[in-house]
PDB file of C-alpha atoms in Angstrom:
ATOM      1  CA  MET A 162       9.258  -8.968 -23.978  1.00 53.00           C
ATOM      2  CA  TYR A 163      11.858  -6.544 -22.336  1.00 58.00           C
ATOM      3  CA  VAL A 164      12.127  -2.770 -23.740  1.00 76.00           C
ATOM      4  CA  VAL A 165      14.367  -1.911 -21.035  1.00 84.00           C
ATOM      5  CA  LYS A 166      17.317  -3.992 -20.000  1.00 88.00           C
ATOM      6  CA  SER A 167      17.845  -4.563 -16.447  1.00 90.00           C
ATOM      7  CA  PRO A 168      21.305  -3.944 -14.614  1.00 91.00           C
ATOM      8  CA  LEU A 169      20.151  -7.186 -12.758  1.00 93.00           C
ATOM      9  CA  SER A 170      20.819 -10.822 -13.122  1.00 93.00           C
ATOM     10  CA  ASP A 171      17.667 -12.966 -13.979  1.00 93.00           C
ATOM     11  CA  GLU A 172      17.645 -14.679 -10.812  1.00 97.00           C
ATOM     12  CA  ASN A 173      17.753 -11.281  -8.980  1.00 96.00           C
ATOM     13  CA  LEU A 174      15.133  -9.572 -11.057  1.00 95.00           C
ATOM     14  CA  LYS A 175      12.669 -12.479 -10.417  1.00 97.00           C
ATOM     15  CA  THR A 176      12.802 -11.763  -6.939  1.00 97.00           C
ATOM     16  CA  VAL A 177      12.670  -8.257  -7.312  1.00 97.00           C
ATOM     17  CA  SER A 178       9.967  -8.230  -9.918  1.00 97.00           C
ATOM     18  CA  GLU A 179       7.528 -10.071  -7.792  1.00 98.00           C
ATOM     19  CA  ALA A 180       8.615  -7.808  -4.687  1.00 98.00           C
ATOM     20  CA  LEU A 181       7.666  -4.757  -6.813  1.00 98.00           C
ATOM     21  CA  GLN A 182       4.498  -6.124  -8.356  1.00 98.00           C
ATOM     22  CA  GLY A 183       3.351  -7.139  -4.742  1.00 98.00           C
ATOM     23  CA  ALA A 184       3.760  -3.866  -3.279  1.00 98.00           C
ATOM     24  CA  LEU A 185       2.183  -2.014  -6.217  1.00 98.00           C
ATOM     25  CA  VAL A 186      -1.131  -4.306  -5.816  1.00 98.00           C
ATOM     26  CA  ASP A 187      -1.286  -4.039  -2.133  1.00 98.00           C
ATOM     27  CA  LEU A 188      -0.620  -0.171  -2.696  1.00 98.00           C
ATOM     28  CA  VAL A 189      -3.271   0.199  -5.305  1.00 98.00           C
ATOM     29  CA  ASP A 190      -5.519  -1.707  -2.966  1.00 98.00           C
ATOM     30  CA  LEU A 191      -5.241   0.376   0.314  1.00 98.00           C
ATOM     31  CA  SER A 192      -5.850   3.772  -1.610  1.00 98.00           C
ATOM     32  CA  LEU A 193      -9.031   1.967  -2.760  1.00 97.00           C
ATOM     33  CA  VAL A 194      -9.837   0.719   0.627  1.00 97.00           C
ATOM     34  CA  SER A 195      -9.170   4.041   2.426  1.00 98.00           C
ATOM     35  CA  LYS A 196     -11.000   6.309  -0.019  1.00 97.00           C
ATOM     36  CA  GLN A 197     -13.917   3.588   0.066  1.00 97.00           C
ATOM     37  CA  ILE A 198     -14.199   3.978   3.580  1.00 97.00           C
ATOM     38  CA  HIS A 199     -13.527   7.460   3.345  1.00 97.00           C
ATOM     39  CA  TRP A 200     -16.583   8.221   1.440  1.00 97.00           C
ATOM     40  CA  ASN A 201     -18.781   6.178   3.883  1.00 97.00           C
ATOM     41  CA  VAL A 202     -17.086   6.950   7.438  1.00 97.00           C
ATOM     42  CA  VAL A 203     -19.934   8.162   9.970  1.00 97.00           C
ATOM     43  CA  GLY A 204     -19.898   9.235  13.491  1.00 97.00           C
ATOM     44  CA  GLN A 205     -18.702  11.597  15.999  1.00 96.00           C
ATOM     45  CA  ARG A 206     -15.252  11.635  14.751  1.00 94.00           C
ATOM     46  CA  PHE A 207     -15.977  11.959  11.313  1.00 96.00           C
ATOM     47  CA  ARG A 208     -14.524  14.586  10.004  1.00 96.00           C
ATOM     48  CA  SER A 209     -10.839  14.083  11.522  1.00 95.00           C
ATOM     49  CA  VAL A 210     -11.055  10.520  10.766  1.00 97.00           C
ATOM     50  CA  HIS A 211     -12.363  11.323   6.912  1.00 97.00           C
ATOM     51  CA  LEU A 212      -9.362  13.491   6.803  1.00 96.00           C
ATOM     52  CA  GLN A 213      -6.969  11.086   8.133  1.00 96.00           C
ATOM     53  CA  LEU A 214      -8.425   8.507   5.562  1.00 97.00           C
ATOM     54  CA  ASP A 215      -7.291  11.059   2.565  1.00 97.00           C
ATOM     55  CA  GLU A 216      -4.014  11.106   3.855  1.00 97.00           C
ATOM     56  CA  VAL A 217      -3.742   7.361   3.618  1.00 98.00           C
ATOM     57  CA  VAL A 218      -5.120   7.600   0.198  1.00 98.00           C
ATOM     58  CA  THR A 219      -2.637  10.079  -1.133  1.00 98.00           C
ATOM     59  CA  LEU A 220       0.238   8.477   0.551  1.00 98.00           C
ATOM     60  CA  ALA A 221      -0.595   4.960  -0.736  1.00 98.00           C
ATOM     61  CA  ARG A 222      -1.014   6.372  -4.473  1.00 98.00           C
ATOM     62  CA  THR A 223       2.316   8.340  -4.156  1.00 98.00           C
ATOM     63  CA  HIS A 224       4.390   5.232  -3.221  1.00 98.00           C
ATOM     64  CA  ALA A 225       2.042   3.164  -5.848  1.00 98.00           C
ATOM     65  CA  ASP A 226       3.653   5.414  -8.466  1.00 98.00           C
ATOM     66  CA  THR A 227       7.177   5.052  -7.120  1.00 98.00           C
ATOM     67  CA  VAL A 228       7.165   1.361  -6.732  1.00 98.00           C
ATOM     68  CA  ALA A 229       5.607   1.109 -10.557  1.00 98.00           C
ATOM     69  CA  GLU A 230       8.183   3.483 -11.605  1.00 98.00           C
ATOM     70  CA  ARG A 231      11.134   1.554 -10.175  1.00 98.00           C
ATOM     71  CA  ALA A 232       9.948  -1.483 -11.540  1.00 97.00           C
ATOM     72  CA  ALA A 233       9.558   0.000 -15.188  1.00 96.00           C
ATOM     73  CA  ALA A 234      13.127   1.494 -14.619  1.00 96.00           C
ATOM     74  CA  LEU A 235      14.199  -2.677 -14.174  1.00 95.00           C
ATOM     75  CA  GLY A 236      12.589  -3.370 -17.569  1.00 94.00           C
ATOM     76  CA  VAL A 237       9.455  -5.355 -15.479  1.00 94.00           C
ATOM     77  CA  SER A 238       6.116  -3.989 -16.784  1.00 95.00           C
ATOM     78  CA  PRO A 239       3.700  -3.042 -13.637  1.00 97.00           C
ATOM     79  CA  ASP A 240       0.452  -4.190 -13.626  1.00 98.00           C
ATOM     80  CA  GLY A 241      -2.064  -2.354 -11.662  1.00 97.00           C
ATOM     81  CA  ARG A 242      -5.342  -3.304 -13.587  1.00 96.00           C
ATOM     82  CA  ALA A 243      -8.407  -4.032 -11.152  1.00 96.00           C
ATOM     83  CA  ALA A 244      -8.405  -7.755 -11.968  1.00 97.00           C
ATOM     84  CA  THR A 245      -4.718  -7.926 -10.849  1.00 97.00           C
ATOM     85  CA  VAL A 246      -5.524  -6.144  -8.132  1.00 97.00           C
ATOM     86  CA  ALA A 247      -8.452  -7.892  -6.877  1.00 95.00           C
ATOM     87  CA  VAL A 248      -6.917 -11.146  -6.733  1.00 95.00           C
ATOM     88  CA  GLY A 249      -3.369 -10.350  -5.794  1.00 96.00           C
ATOM     89  CA  SER A 250      -4.177  -7.766  -2.674  1.00 95.00           C
ATOM     90  CA  GLY A 251      -3.335  -9.016   0.903  1.00 94.00           C
ATOM     91  CA  ILE A 252      -6.038  -7.089   2.324  1.00 96.00           C
ATOM     92  CA  GLY A 253      -9.351  -8.316   3.674  1.00 91.00           C
ATOM     93  CA  VAL A 254     -12.783  -7.581   2.941  1.00 91.00           C
ATOM     94  CA  THR A 255     -13.781  -4.082   3.439  1.00 93.00           C
ATOM     95  CA  PRO A 256     -17.038  -3.000   5.285  1.00 91.00           C
ATOM     96  CA  GLU A 257     -19.973  -2.093   2.767  1.00 94.00           C
ATOM     97  CA  GLY A 258     -22.278   1.019   3.478  1.00 96.00           C
ATOM     98  CA  TRP A 259     -21.891   3.377   6.297  1.00 98.00           C
ATOM     99  CA  VAL A 260     -19.141   2.866   8.397  1.00 97.00           C
ATOM    100  CA  ASP A 261     -19.148   3.697  11.836  1.00 97.00           C
ATOM    101  CA  ASP A 262     -16.002   5.685  12.535  1.00 97.00           C
ATOM    102  CA  THR A 263     -14.617   3.370  15.475  1.00 96.00           C
ATOM    103  CA  VAL A 264     -15.165   0.528  12.854  1.00 97.00           C
ATOM    104  CA  ALA A 265     -13.604   2.656   9.795  1.00 97.00           C
ATOM    105  CA  VAL A 266     -10.556   3.014  11.993  1.00 97.00           C
ATOM    106  CA  GLY A 267      -9.974  -0.722  13.113  1.00 97.00           C
ATOM    107  CA  ALA A 268     -10.341  -1.517   9.346  1.00 97.00           C
ATOM    108  CA  LEU A 269      -7.927   1.016   8.134  1.00 97.00           C
ATOM    109  CA  ALA A 270      -5.528  -0.453  10.948  1.00 97.00           C
ATOM    110  CA  ASP A 271      -6.085  -3.684   9.861  1.00 97.00           C
ATOM    111  CA  ALA A 272      -5.614  -3.384   6.292  1.00 98.00           C
ATOM    112  CA  LEU A 273      -2.520  -1.243   7.105  1.00 98.00           C
ATOM    113  CA  GLY A 274      -1.525  -4.235   9.353  1.00 98.00           C
ATOM    114  CA  ALA A 275      -1.749  -6.589   6.313  1.00 98.00           C
ATOM    115  CA  VAL A 276      -0.056  -4.534   4.165  1.00 98.00           C
ATOM    116  CA  ILE A 277       3.157  -3.989   6.507  1.00 98.00           C
ATOM    117  CA  ALA A 278       3.614  -7.542   7.053  1.00 98.00           C
ATOM    118  CA  ARG A 279       3.900  -8.378   3.553  1.00 98.00           C
ATOM    119  CA  MET A 280       5.695  -5.483   2.744  1.00 98.00           C
ATOM    120  CA  ARG A 281       8.562  -6.571   5.653  1.00 98.00           C
ATOM    121  CA  GLU A 282       8.638  -9.918   3.858  1.00 98.00           C
ATOM    122  CA  ARG A 283       9.665  -8.014   0.412  1.00 98.00           C
ATOM    123  CA  VAL A 284      12.206  -5.909   2.362  1.00 98.00           C
ATOM    124  CA  GLY A 285      13.808  -9.278   3.508  1.00 98.00           C
ATOM    125  CA  ALA A 286      13.394 -10.695   0.343  1.00 97.00           C
ATOM    126  CA  THR A 287      15.067  -7.828  -1.819  1.00 97.00           C
ATOM    127  CA  GLY A 288      18.379  -7.347   0.460  1.00 95.00           C
ATOM    128  CA  GLU A 289      20.638  -9.269  -1.768  1.00 96.00           C
ATOM    129  CA  ALA A 290      19.157  -9.141  -4.812  1.00 97.00           C
ATOM    130  CA  ASP A 291      18.414  -5.379  -4.952  1.00 97.00           C
ATOM    131  CA  PRO A 292      19.425  -2.913  -2.244  1.00 97.00           C
ATOM    132  CA  VAL A 293      18.272   0.257  -4.102  1.00 97.00           C
ATOM    133  CA  SER A 294      14.622  -1.725  -4.283  1.00 98.00           C
ATOM    134  CA  GLN A 295      14.916  -2.890  -0.780  1.00 98.00           C
ATOM    135  CA  ASP A 296      15.618   1.135   0.310  1.00 98.00           C
ATOM    136  CA  LEU A 297      12.269   1.852  -1.471  1.00 98.00           C
ATOM    137  CA  LEU A 298      10.375  -0.960   0.234  1.00 98.00           C
ATOM    138  CA  ILE A 299      11.776   0.045   3.288  1.00 98.00           C
ATOM    139  CA  ALA A 300      10.667   4.092   3.099  1.00 98.00           C
ATOM    140  CA  VAL A 301       7.270   2.735   1.979  1.00 98.00           C
ATOM    141  CA  THR A 302       7.162   0.596   4.925  1.00 98.00           C
ATOM    142  CA  ALA A 303       8.168   3.312   7.299  1.00 98.00           C
ATOM    143  CA  ASP A 304       5.225   5.920   6.203  1.00 98.00           C
ATOM    144  CA  LEU A 305       2.844   2.658   6.332  1.00 98.00           C
ATOM    145  CA  GLU A 306       3.897   1.811   9.866  1.00 98.00           C
ATOM    146  CA  LYS A 307       3.399   5.306  10.940  1.00 98.00           C
ATOM    147  CA  GLN A 308      -0.198   5.488   9.777  1.00 98.00           C
ATOM    148  CA  HIS A 309      -1.193   2.068  11.340  1.00 98.00           C
ATOM    149  CA  TRP A 310       0.583   3.789  14.382  1.00 98.00           C
ATOM    150  CA  MET A 311      -1.843   6.433  14.317  1.00 96.00           C
ATOM    151  CA  PHE A 312      -5.013   4.632  13.497  1.00 96.00           C
ATOM    152  CA  GLN A 313      -4.207   2.213  16.225  1.00 96.00           C
ATOM    153  CA  ALA A 314      -4.029   5.202  18.667  1.00 96.00           C
ATOM    154  CA  GLU A 315      -6.883   6.339  17.331  1.00 91.00           C
ATOM    155  CA  ASN A 316      -9.002   3.713  18.660  1.00 87.00           C
ATOM    156  CA  GLY A 317      -6.661   3.116  21.777  1.00 77.00           C
TER     157      GLY A 317
END
């Protein structure tokens, strides 16, 4: 059922809706992974890593909302349910229990790298189908790449 009529053709809408849904899933999971590690990080750099993780949580949540609202504006119902996120995310396994700060930084760099790789694929896929959605995904990717750089630099 479509409540909102999309300005895109059916073919382009399919491409864009898959890209936006995938981005939503990855961003929701990135916020959850970041918060999980945030709660469990320990070590000499605890405070700085703890605060840096909250920056990623805020970034991921903000972008997830923007992506979901773009999907809705195109007539696509966004799905951020836990079960959907669990089966669709491109992020690997998150460390359990207490996480040493060096391991935490490495885990976030890996998670960000996985999300960025998928986002870049989505940027490519949406170029002709919907430049507006592509532009949104480019902005998300740029912000994620900045965080990725910072986490990589953290462990040198």
